[in-house]
């Protein structure tokens, strides 16, 4: 017989390698086939509700890493809540209207203008649903459990109807109006854009300095004086209607040497601009406050029918330019706002495609706006008004979809104003918990400074604005009419708006004093897609009986402070008076390993599908809790390999625990806490603290804390200590000895607790482990609850005493290392150690009832009082320690040195305690003997 056959070497079929790419899809199929999601909810039906409301991703293309981070995080939260005493449904959603889908149809060869709108919309719907199916498959492959058979999709008739009712309520309260103020206009998309559809990039532009001759100086300026104007958008000179100055700034009238003309510039900028204009010498003739120049008029550079008005505005700065700002009310928000009280014309000389119109003049008509800078300069030079040009690089708004620069353009649009309830929105933010906390200030500032929301879009694929026009052009926003349209849409879908005439869409018998002949027109614009998704609180939370309003949690990327978080908040407070969420969690963006933004063009993207195929989605899921998601986070193949190493450490630790509890029956063999060995009591308390810490971290969305606590427990508390000393117990002691059963009790409780604690993050692995645990109360680990932390009255005292033990152990390890370097010993087991301890240290060891030799992994240990220590015994961290070569002979069974080898003559190589174990449990060894 071999000595190892008398050891309790753990055995388990749980594989060392997870083979995740192969086993994960198999396990997911079982989850979905057996409706594990539904089983968990049914089990929790009578429990308190927790609703995480899904922000709808846009249905276009396969998912990327940002999608994966988002959905995995949500799955972690929902799984944890369901295992923590809550009924936590998860209804996934999709945003399916808008320009990107129309662009995809155009790329596919369809021409929107060659077919009826309803046909185009049907093509868009089909494409959107194909994308939903594609992304749903991707999300399910991440192991995400959800109500996949009943998602919410913004093109669903019931959702569209709920959205129209939100619009109707806002219209009833007077928040909806039509105006012709400048909006972000994307010539590349041929549509107005919301602020959330804008991104900023550096743009190189030509800025011009030119002069406007005074027409009526109002007794302040002579009529032969020129206003020096600055613009960074030369094409807008065609629509210039005024010049704006700062009311409190000082302006000077300057006469350059050798010239008859006099020019007006801001006093503080004179020295800066004079060299640009070649004014080597000049004379300051007059000085005026900006307010004194108000209402002076000047000639347009070339349009003699236009008199430009000098206005005062607070948006003028002295950071650059001349202090006199060229003002085109049709091409800028500040321009529009400052000119409105003066009654200036809102001229627009660029069409929806960015082409100059007839009103711009024959030299410009039909040309692209960004190509006319040279012509503007030529006309200014011909008029003797050109002074200088500069090339500047500045941050400029771009269309986030087409990546092309936008312009501001005044066209008739529908707006939602928040002026009437802005403070109500801000007050509601005080009722929301933000993760991270700075999110509150960010959203507060955005709402506080937000202007009117442009909610109309000049496209086809979207929810129609349910507005009619009477014969005299009066817009009809009657609540009853909007509700009638909502009912039609709920029954037939929003395509009915494009299939029927206005009269057919109005309530039967509808009349209006503004249409004496009963003739009506319908609005052709659709709603901003942010109004679509921003109505989900009404289209989902208030429509489904198993959901609640407001939601417990909204979770999306940090860009959604100006997107979904923002639009949802506005519409919800407008209609209900309260925020749609109680808690708001934002995440940063994924970057490559060097901290660069991921981009297909840079070739630095990582596909979630490829990670799943190569490493397994468990690695991706684990990565999501290794990083601080409140800020941008790096990910690369190298980083994922490091995460895979952490996964293997977790897996192998669980395998060790499983292997060494394979002969353990918790119901029969468990040792109660008070009867456990000292080290097992401590390990139990540490496990208990882990349970508390991880569950608290989950509850507060500190997922990287979950990882750090988990990996620290595995690496430090288990691998570096408890499991290291465990082998001398679980392998060597009698199978049913109290020492071994005590330790196995902790092993079992640990593997049970860890399986449940890791399940929200590593569900595939946790469910695999569950099949190897003897607990068959549920088929799936997910149908279990989170482990409950226990209260041990003496826990703090025990932990305090163990700090003394660890200090002794640290000192002992240093002594052993010194002995090893002196070639006195090799392994710890070759040492006999004498510890000279203080009375307090000795009392601690005695009070714990601790086998300190086992903790130090030496063969022999003597404890003596520090007062007995010889002067030549070295000290380590204040503890005098003598290390000598272990006495006696080496046992081939437990690999320790003993002085009683051969006490049982039948087993000359074994210590007495080992011989007894062999006689009691391996009688065949008495007959056969052991191999030499």
mmCIF file of N, CA, C and O in Angstrom, residues 652-736:
data_model
loop_
_atom_site.group_PDB
_atom_site.id
_atom_site.type_symbol
_atom_site.label_atom_id
_atom_site.label_comp_id
_atom_site.label_asym_id
_atom_site.label_seq_id
_atom_site.Cartn_x
_atom_site.Cartn_y
_atom_site.Cartn_z
ATOM 1 N N UNK A 652 -9.919 27.925 -9.231
ATOM 2 C CA UNK A 652 -9.114 26.888 -8.590
ATOM 3 C C UNK A 652 -9.299 26.869 -7.077
ATOM 4 O O UNK A 652 -9.206 25.811 -6.447
ATOM 5 N N UNK A 653 -9.544 28.021 -6.498
ATOM 6 C CA UNK A 653 -9.848 28.060 -5.060
ATOM 7 C C UNK A 653 -11.147 27.320 -4.777
ATOM 8 O O UNK A 653 -11.230 26.523 -3.832
ATOM 9 N N UNK A 654 -12.146 27.571 -5.603
ATOM 10 C CA UNK A 654 -13.423 26.885 -5.427
ATOM 11 C C UNK A 654 -13.255 25.380 -5.649
ATOM 12 O O UNK A 654 -13.863 24.552 -4.954
ATOM 13 N N UNK A 655 -12.400 25.021 -6.579
ATOM 14 C CA UNK A 655 -12.150 23.596 -6.850
ATOM 15 C C UNK A 655 -11.513 22.930 -5.635
ATOM 16 O O UNK A 655 -11.875 21.805 -5.261
ATOM 17 N N UNK A 656 -10.556 23.599 -4.995
ATOM 18 C CA UNK A 656 -9.910 23.057 -3.800
ATOM 19 C C UNK A 656 -10.940 22.847 -2.685
ATOM 20 O O UNK A 656 -10.939 21.813 -2.001
ATOM 21 N N UNK A 657 -11.814 23.826 -2.516
ATOM 22 C CA UNK A 657 -12.833 23.715 -1.470
ATOM 23 C C UNK A 657 -13.806 22.577 -1.772
ATOM 24 O O UNK A 657 -14.209 21.823 -0.871
ATOM 25 N N UNK A 658 -14.191 22.441 -3.024
ATOM 26 C CA UNK A 658 -15.089 21.349 -3.413
ATOM 27 C C UNK A 658 -14.422 19.997 -3.184
ATOM 28 O O UNK A 658 -15.031 19.062 -2.650
ATOM 29 N N UNK A 659 -13.164 19.903 -3.608
ATOM 30 C CA UNK A 659 -12.452 18.620 -3.495
ATOM 31 C C UNK A 659 -12.332 18.180 -2.041
ATOM 32 O O UNK A 659 -12.447 16.982 -1.729
ATOM 33 N N UNK A 660 -12.155 19.138 -1.153
ATOM 34 C CA UNK A 660 -11.914 18.789 0.241
ATOM 35 C C UNK A 660 -13.178 18.795 1.101
ATOM 36 O O UNK A 660 -13.104 18.772 2.330
ATOM 37 N N UNK A 661 -14.317 18.844 0.428
ATOM 38 C CA UNK A 661 -15.593 18.630 1.132
ATOM 39 C C UNK A 661 -16.379 17.498 0.473
ATOM 40 O O UNK A 661 -17.559 17.308 0.749
ATOM 41 N N UNK A 662 -15.706 16.749 -0.392
ATOM 42 C CA UNK A 662 -16.408 15.700 -1.139
ATOM 43 C C UNK A 662 -16.884 14.565 -0.230
ATOM 44 O O UNK A 662 -17.835 13.848 -0.571
ATOM 45 N N UNK A 663 -16.233 14.384 0.926
ATOM 46 C CA UNK A 663 -16.669 13.322 1.848
ATOM 47 C C UNK A 663 -17.362 13.922 3.083
ATOM 48 O O UNK A 663 -17.400 13.319 4.148
ATOM 49 N N UNK A 664 -17.911 15.126 2.909
ATOM 50 C CA UNK A 664 -18.484 15.867 4.033
ATOM 51 C C UNK A 664 -19.983 16.046 3.831
ATOM 52 O O UNK A 664 -20.432 16.457 2.761
ATOM 53 N N UNK A 665 -20.738 15.703 4.852
ATOM 54 C CA UNK A 665 -22.194 15.895 4.827
ATOM 55 C C UNK A 665 -22.529 16.957 5.868
ATOM 56 O O UNK A 665 -22.422 16.719 7.071
ATOM 57 N N UNK A 666 -22.933 18.127 5.386
ATOM 58 C CA UNK A 666 -23.119 19.251 6.311
ATOM 59 C C UNK A 666 -24.157 18.938 7.384
ATOM 60 O O UNK A 666 -23.980 19.276 8.556
ATOM 61 N N UNK A 667 -25.233 18.278 6.999
ATOM 62 C CA UNK A 667 -26.297 17.982 7.969
ATOM 63 C C UNK A 667 -25.820 17.056 9.069
ATOM 64 O O UNK A 667 -26.238 17.150 10.230
ATOM 65 N N UNK A 668 -24.895 16.176 8.737
ATOM 66 C CA UNK A 668 -24.432 15.165 9.697
ATOM 67 C C UNK A 668 -23.098 15.523 10.348
ATOM 68 O O UNK A 668 -22.870 15.276 11.531
ATOM 69 N N UNK A 669 -22.204 16.139 9.578
ATOM 70 C CA UNK A 669 -20.826 16.319 10.033
ATOM 71 C C UNK A 669 -20.485 17.722 10.513
ATOM 72 O O UNK A 669 -19.395 17.944 11.060
ATOM 73 N N UNK A 670 -21.362 18.695 10.288
ATOM 74 C CA UNK A 670 -21.028 20.092 10.609
ATOM 75 C C UNK A 670 -20.736 20.258 12.093
ATOM 76 O O UNK A 670 -21.398 19.674 12.955
ATOM 77 N N UNK A 671 -19.735 21.096 12.373
ATOM 78 C CA UNK A 671 -19.352 21.405 13.746
ATOM 79 C C UNK A 671 -19.865 22.806 14.075
ATOM 80 O O UNK A 671 -19.557 23.757 13.338
ATOM 81 N N UNK A 672 -20.641 22.972 15.144
ATOM 82 C CA UNK A 672 -21.151 24.299 15.485
ATOM 83 C C UNK A 672 -20.012 25.264 15.812
ATOM 84 O O UNK A 672 -18.921 24.837 16.222
ATOM 85 N N UNK A 673 -20.287 26.541 15.637
ATOM 86 C CA UNK A 673 -19.254 27.566 15.776
ATOM 87 C C UNK A 673 -18.505 27.455 17.101
ATOM 88 O O UNK A 673 -17.270 27.497 17.133
ATOM 89 N N UNK A 674 -19.235 27.322 18.186
ATOM 90 C CA UNK A 674 -18.590 27.352 19.499
ATOM 91 C C UNK A 674 -17.652 26.165 19.728
ATOM 92 O O UNK A 674 -16.786 26.199 20.601
ATOM 93 N N UNK A 675 -17.786 25.087 18.934
ATOM 94 C CA UNK A 675 -16.934 23.914 19.108
ATOM 95 C C UNK A 675 -15.842 23.817 18.049
ATOM 96 O O UNK A 675 -15.089 22.858 18.016
ATOM 97 N N UNK A 676 -15.757 24.810 17.204
ATOM 98 C CA UNK A 676 -14.752 24.770 16.141
ATOM 99 C C UNK A 676 -13.363 25.096 16.696
ATOM 100 O O UNK A 676 -13.223 25.750 17.731
ATOM 101 N N UNK A 677 -12.343 24.633 15.937
ATOM 102 C CA UNK A 677 -10.978 24.950 16.294
ATOM 103 C C UNK A 677 -10.780 26.464 16.201
ATOM 104 O O UNK A 677 -11.483 27.161 15.471
ATOM 105 N N UNK A 678 -9.781 26.964 16.899
ATOM 106 C CA UNK A 678 -9.559 28.409 16.969
ATOM 107 C C UNK A 678 -9.392 29.032 15.580
ATOM 108 O O UNK A 678 -9.979 30.074 15.268
ATOM 109 N N UNK A 679 -8.577 28.384 14.732
ATOM 110 C CA UNK A 679 -8.358 28.936 13.391
ATOM 111 C C UNK A 679 -9.618 28.854 12.542
ATOM 112 O O UNK A 679 -9.840 29.687 11.663
ATOM 113 N N UNK A 680 -10.465 27.879 12.806
ATOM 114 C CA UNK A 680 -11.711 27.754 12.055
ATOM 115 C C UNK A 680 -12.720 28.800 12.499
ATOM 116 O O UNK A 680 -13.517 29.303 11.682
ATOM 117 N N UNK A 681 -12.709 29.115 13.790
ATOM 118 C CA UNK A 681 -13.574 30.203 14.267
ATOM 119 C C UNK A 681 -13.178 31.520 13.589
ATOM 120 O O UNK A 681 -14.030 32.280 13.118
ATOM 121 N N UNK A 682 -11.873 31.760 13.551
ATOM 122 C CA UNK A 682 -11.409 32.993 12.922
ATOM 123 C C UNK A 682 -11.799 33.019 11.441
ATOM 124 O O UNK A 682 -12.289 34.036 10.932
ATOM 125 N N UNK A 683 -11.598 31.921 10.724
ATOM 126 C CA UNK A 683 -11.942 31.861 9.302
ATOM 127 C C UNK A 683 -13.434 32.074 9.100
ATOM 128 O O UNK A 683 -13.864 32.703 8.117
ATOM 129 N N UNK A 684 -14.252 31.582 10.016
ATOM 130 C CA UNK A 684 -15.696 31.784 9.938
ATOM 131 C C UNK A 684 -16.038 33.257 10.079
ATOM 132 O O UNK A 684 -16.887 33.800 9.341
ATOM 133 N N UNK A 685 -15.393 33.927 11.015
ATOM 134 C CA UNK A 685 -15.652 35.353 11.243
ATOM 135 C C UNK A 685 -15.196 36.182 10.040
ATOM 136 O O UNK A 685 -15.881 37.113 9.608
ATOM 137 N N UNK A 686 -14.050 35.818 9.466
ATOM 138 C CA UNK A 686 -13.568 36.532 8.279
ATOM 139 C C UNK A 686 -14.536 36.338 7.113
ATOM 140 O O UNK A 686 -14.849 37.278 6.367
ATOM 141 N N UNK A 687 -15.029 35.120 6.948
ATOM 142 C CA UNK A 687 -16.028 34.852 5.911
ATOM 143 C C UNK A 687 -17.275 35.692 6.164
ATOM 144 O O UNK A 687 -17.863 36.268 5.236
ATOM 145 N N UNK A 688 -17.696 35.771 7.400
ATOM 146 C CA UNK A 688 -18.877 36.549 7.758
ATOM 147 C C UNK A 688 -18.692 38.021 7.402
ATOM 148 O O UNK A 688 -19.599 38.674 6.877
ATOM 149 N N UNK A 689 -17.496 38.546 7.672
ATOM 150 C CA UNK A 689 -17.199 39.935 7.318
ATOM 151 C C UNK A 689 -17.215 40.114 5.804
ATOM 152 O O UNK A 689 -17.645 41.158 5.292
ATOM 153 N N UNK A 690 -16.727 39.107 5.088
ATOM 154 C CA UNK A 690 -16.738 39.173 3.628
ATOM 155 C C UNK A 690 -18.169 39.261 3.106
ATOM 156 O O UNK A 690 -18.475 40.055 2.216
ATOM 157 N N UNK A 691 -19.039 38.441 3.656
ATOM 158 C CA UNK A 691 -20.442 38.452 3.245
ATOM 159 C C UNK A 691 -21.028 39.847 3.447
ATOM 160 O O UNK A 691 -21.665 40.407 2.547
ATOM 161 N N UNK A 692 -20.808 40.413 4.620
ATOM 162 C CA UNK A 692 -21.317 41.766 4.900
ATOM 163 C C UNK A 692 -20.740 42.772 3.918
ATOM 164 O O UNK A 692 -21.464 43.597 3.341
ATOM 165 N N UNK A 693 -19.423 42.722 3.730
ATOM 166 C CA UNK A 693 -18.760 43.709 2.891
ATOM 167 C C UNK A 693 -19.162 43.640 1.437
ATOM 168 O O UNK A 693 -19.418 44.667 0.804
ATOM 169 N N UNK A 694 -19.237 42.422 0.893
ATOM 170 C CA UNK A 694 -19.605 42.278 -0.519
ATOM 171 C C UNK A 694 -21.059 42.660 -0.743
ATOM 172 O O UNK A 694 -21.394 43.355 -1.720
ATOM 173 N N UNK A 695 -21.929 42.238 0.131
ATOM 174 C CA UNK A 695 -23.346 42.575 -0.057
ATOM 175 C C UNK A 695 -23.577 44.080 0.092
ATOM 176 O O UNK A 695 -24.394 44.660 -0.619
ATOM 177 N N UNK A 696 -22.836 44.724 0.980
ATOM 178 C CA UNK A 696 -22.956 46.176 1.132
ATOM 179 C C UNK A 696 -22.418 46.873 -0.112
ATOM 180 O O UNK A 696 -22.982 47.867 -0.572
ATOM 181 N N UNK A 697 -21.334 46.351 -0.684
ATOM 182 C CA UNK A 697 -20.770 46.932 -1.906
ATOM 183 C C UNK A 697 -21.728 46.760 -3.082
ATOM 184 O O UNK A 697 -21.930 47.691 -3.875
ATOM 185 N N UNK A 698 -22.319 45.574 -3.227
ATOM 186 C CA UNK A 698 -23.341 45.373 -4.267
ATOM 187 C C UNK A 698 -24.472 46.379 -4.102
ATOM 188 O O UNK A 698 -24.919 47.012 -5.069
ATOM 189 N N UNK A 699 -24.977 46.509 -2.880
ATOM 190 C CA UNK A 699 -26.150 47.352 -2.620
ATOM 191 C C UNK A 699 -25.882 48.812 -2.945
ATOM 192 O O UNK A 699 -26.808 49.552 -3.297
ATOM 193 N N UNK A 700 -24.621 49.233 -2.846
ATOM 194 C CA UNK A 700 -24.272 50.630 -3.109
ATOM 195 C C UNK A 700 -23.572 50.814 -4.451
ATOM 196 O O UNK A 700 -22.968 51.851 -4.696
ATOM 197 N N UNK A 701 -23.663 49.796 -5.311
ATOM 198 C CA UNK A 701 -23.165 49.858 -6.683
ATOM 199 C C UNK A 701 -21.656 50.101 -6.754
ATOM 200 O O UNK A 701 -21.157 50.636 -7.745
ATOM 201 N N UNK A 702 -20.923 49.678 -5.715
ATOM 202 C CA UNK A 702 -19.464 49.786 -5.719
ATOM 203 C C UNK A 702 -18.891 48.443 -6.164
ATOM 204 O O UNK A 702 -18.345 47.673 -5.375
ATOM 205 N N UNK A 703 -19.019 48.171 -7.431
ATOM 206 C CA UNK A 703 -18.704 46.827 -7.921
ATOM 207 C C UNK A 703 -17.206 46.532 -7.876
ATOM 208 O O UNK A 703 -16.811 45.376 -7.711
ATOM 209 N N UNK A 704 -16.357 47.557 -8.048
ATOM 210 C CA UNK A 704 -14.929 47.294 -7.940
ATOM 211 C C UNK A 704 -14.549 46.935 -6.503
ATOM 212 O O UNK A 704 -13.557 46.235 -6.272
ATOM 213 N N UNK A 705 -15.356 47.370 -5.531
ATOM 214 C CA UNK A 705 -15.138 46.929 -4.149
ATOM 215 C C UNK A 705 -15.492 45.451 -3.982
ATOM 216 O O UNK A 705 -14.870 44.740 -3.194
ATOM 217 N N UNK A 706 -16.504 45.004 -4.724
ATOM 218 C CA UNK A 706 -16.849 43.580 -4.694
ATOM 219 C C UNK A 706 -15.637 42.769 -5.125
ATOM 220 O O UNK A 706 -15.251 41.783 -4.483
ATOM 221 N N UNK A 707 -15.017 43.203 -6.214
ATOM 222 C CA UNK A 707 -13.852 42.471 -6.727
ATOM 223 C C UNK A 707 -12.690 42.520 -5.743
ATOM 224 O O UNK A 707 -12.066 41.489 -5.450
ATOM 225 N N UNK A 708 -12.370 43.713 -5.245
ATOM 226 C CA UNK A 708 -11.203 43.828 -4.364
ATOM 227 C C UNK A 708 -11.394 43.023 -3.085
ATOM 228 O O UNK A 708 -10.455 42.379 -2.603
ATOM 229 N N UNK A 709 -12.600 43.020 -2.543
ATOM 230 C CA UNK A 709 -12.861 42.233 -1.328
ATOM 231 C C UNK A 709 -12.786 40.737 -1.625
ATOM 232 O O UNK A 709 -12.225 39.954 -0.847
ATOM 233 N N UNK A 710 -13.347 40.333 -2.765
ATOM 234 C CA UNK A 710 -13.335 38.923 -3.141
ATOM 235 C C UNK A 710 -11.909 38.434 -3.379
ATOM 236 O O UNK A 710 -11.497 37.396 -2.830
ATOM 237 N N UNK A 711 -11.149 39.169 -4.181
ATOM 238 C CA UNK A 711 -9.817 38.694 -4.548
ATOM 239 C C UNK A 711 -8.878 38.782 -3.354
ATOM 240 O O UNK A 711 -7.951 37.960 -3.207
ATOM 241 N N UNK A 712 -9.073 39.756 -2.475
ATOM 242 C CA UNK A 712 -8.254 39.848 -1.263
ATOM 243 C C UNK A 712 -8.544 38.663 -0.342
ATOM 244 O O UNK A 712 -7.631 38.076 0.251
ATOM 245 N N UNK A 713 -9.798 38.294 -0.231
ATOM 246 C CA UNK A 713 -10.177 37.144 0.591
ATOM 247 C C UNK A 713 -9.533 35.867 0.063
ATOM 248 O O UNK A 713 -8.986 35.056 0.829
ATOM 249 N N UNK A 714 -9.587 35.704 -1.253
ATOM 250 C CA UNK A 714 -9.037 34.485 -1.853
ATOM 251 C C UNK A 714 -7.512 34.450 -1.756
ATOM 252 O O UNK A 714 -6.912 33.434 -1.383
ATOM 253 N N UNK A 715 -6.872 35.580 -2.066
ATOM 254 C CA UNK A 715 -5.407 35.602 -2.093
ATOM 255 C C UNK A 715 -4.776 35.685 -0.709
ATOM 256 O O UNK A 715 -3.754 35.031 -0.451
ATOM 257 N N UNK A 716 -5.358 36.483 0.156
ATOM 258 C CA UNK A 716 -4.742 36.744 1.461
ATOM 259 C C UNK A 716 -5.297 35.832 2.541
ATOM 260 O O UNK A 716 -4.564 35.083 3.189
ATOM 261 N N UNK A 717 -6.624 35.884 2.732
ATOM 262 C CA UNK A 717 -7.210 35.127 3.843
ATOM 263 C C UNK A 717 -7.196 33.624 3.599
ATOM 264 O O UNK A 717 -6.987 32.845 4.532
ATOM 265 N N UNK A 718 -7.408 33.219 2.348
ATOM 266 C CA UNK A 718 -7.434 31.787 2.060
ATOM 267 C C UNK A 718 -6.063 31.284 1.622
ATOM 268 O O UNK A 718 -5.391 30.553 2.344
ATOM 269 N N UNK A 719 -5.626 31.680 0.434
ATOM 270 C CA UNK A 719 -4.410 31.085 -0.141
ATOM 271 C C UNK A 719 -3.170 31.311 0.709
ATOM 272 O O UNK A 719 -2.369 30.390 0.904
ATOM 273 N N UNK A 720 -2.984 32.536 1.191
ATOM 274 C CA UNK A 720 -1.755 32.855 1.907
ATOM 275 C C UNK A 720 -1.785 32.412 3.368
ATOM 276 O O UNK A 720 -0.761 32.454 4.041
ATOM 277 N N UNK A 721 -2.956 31.993 3.842
ATOM 278 C CA UNK A 721 -3.020 31.581 5.246
ATOM 279 C C UNK A 721 -3.850 30.315 5.438
ATOM 280 O O UNK A 721 -3.325 29.216 5.617
ATOM 281 N N UNK A 722 -5.146 30.435 5.395
ATOM 282 C CA UNK A 722 -6.013 29.361 5.856
ATOM 283 C C UNK A 722 -5.842 28.082 5.048
ATOM 284 O O UNK A 722 -5.687 26.986 5.609
ATOM 285 N N UNK A 723 -5.863 28.195 3.732
ATOM 286 C CA UNK A 723 -5.733 26.981 2.916
ATOM 287 C C UNK A 723 -4.305 26.451 2.937
ATOM 288 O O UNK A 723 -4.080 25.255 2.689
ATOM 289 N N UNK A 724 -3.368 27.330 3.242
ATOM 290 C CA UNK A 724 -1.976 26.900 3.325
ATOM 291 C C UNK A 724 -1.770 25.955 4.513
ATOM 292 O O UNK A 724 -1.130 24.909 4.389
ATOM 293 N N UNK A 725 -2.335 26.331 5.654
ATOM 294 C CA UNK A 725 -2.187 25.478 6.841
ATOM 295 C C UNK A 725 -3.191 24.328 6.822
ATOM 296 O O UNK A 725 -3.031 23.337 7.547
ATOM 297 N N UNK A 726 -4.230 24.452 5.985
ATOM 298 C CA UNK A 726 -5.308 23.462 5.994
ATOM 299 C C UNK A 726 -4.851 22.072 5.581
ATOM 300 O O UNK A 726 -5.401 21.062 6.043
ATOM 301 N N UNK A 727 -3.866 22.000 4.707
ATOM 302 C CA UNK A 727 -3.469 20.690 4.173
ATOM 303 C C UNK A 727 -2.982 19.742 5.267
ATOM 304 O O UNK A 727 -3.143 18.533 5.161
ATOM 305 N N UNK A 728 -2.377 20.314 6.317
ATOM 306 C CA UNK A 728 -1.915 19.473 7.421
ATOM 307 C C UNK A 728 -3.062 18.929 8.256
ATOM 308 O O UNK A 728 -2.854 18.079 9.124
ATOM 309 N N UNK A 729 -4.265 19.441 7.984
ATOM 310 C CA UNK A 729 -5.449 18.957 8.702
ATOM 311 C C UNK A 729 -6.304 18.090 7.794
ATOM 312 O O UNK A 729 -6.543 16.911 8.062
ATOM 313 N N UNK A 730 -6.751 18.663 6.678
ATOM 314 C CA UNK A 730 -7.721 17.931 5.846
ATOM 315 C C UNK A 730 -7.097 16.739 5.134
ATOM 316 O O UNK A 730 -7.781 15.749 4.870
ATOM 317 N N UNK A 731 -5.803 16.793 4.823
ATOM 318 C CA UNK A 731 -5.154 15.665 4.175
ATOM 319 C C UNK A 731 -4.732 14.592 5.186
ATOM 320 O O UNK A 731 -4.857 13.398 4.928
ATOM 321 N N UNK A 732 -4.228 15.040 6.348
ATOM 322 C CA UNK A 732 -3.489 14.145 7.239
ATOM 323 C C UNK A 732 -4.319 13.563 8.373
ATOM 324 O O UNK A 732 -4.184 12.384 8.724
ATOM 325 N N UNK A 733 -5.212 14.374 8.945
ATOM 326 C CA UNK A 733 -5.961 13.906 10.115
ATOM 327 C C UNK A 733 -6.952 12.803 9.725
ATOM 328 O O UNK A 733 -7.262 12.612 8.543
ATOM 329 N N UNK A 734 -7.448 12.108 10.737
ATOM 330 C CA UNK A 734 -8.438 11.051 10.493
ATOM 331 C C UNK A 734 -9.638 11.621 9.755
ATOM 332 O O UNK A 734 -10.033 12.764 10.008
ATOM 333 N N UNK A 735 -10.214 10.880 8.832
ATOM 334 C CA UNK A 735 -11.317 11.409 8.027
ATOM 335 C C UNK A 735 -12.432 12.037 8.845
ATOM 336 O O UNK A 735 -12.989 13.064 8.433
ATOM 337 N N UNK A 736 -12.781 11.462 9.987
ATOM 338 C CA UNK A 736 -13.901 11.994 10.757
ATOM 339 C C UNK A 736 -13.442 12.671 12.040
ATOM 340 O O UNK A 736 -14.222 12.839 12.982
#
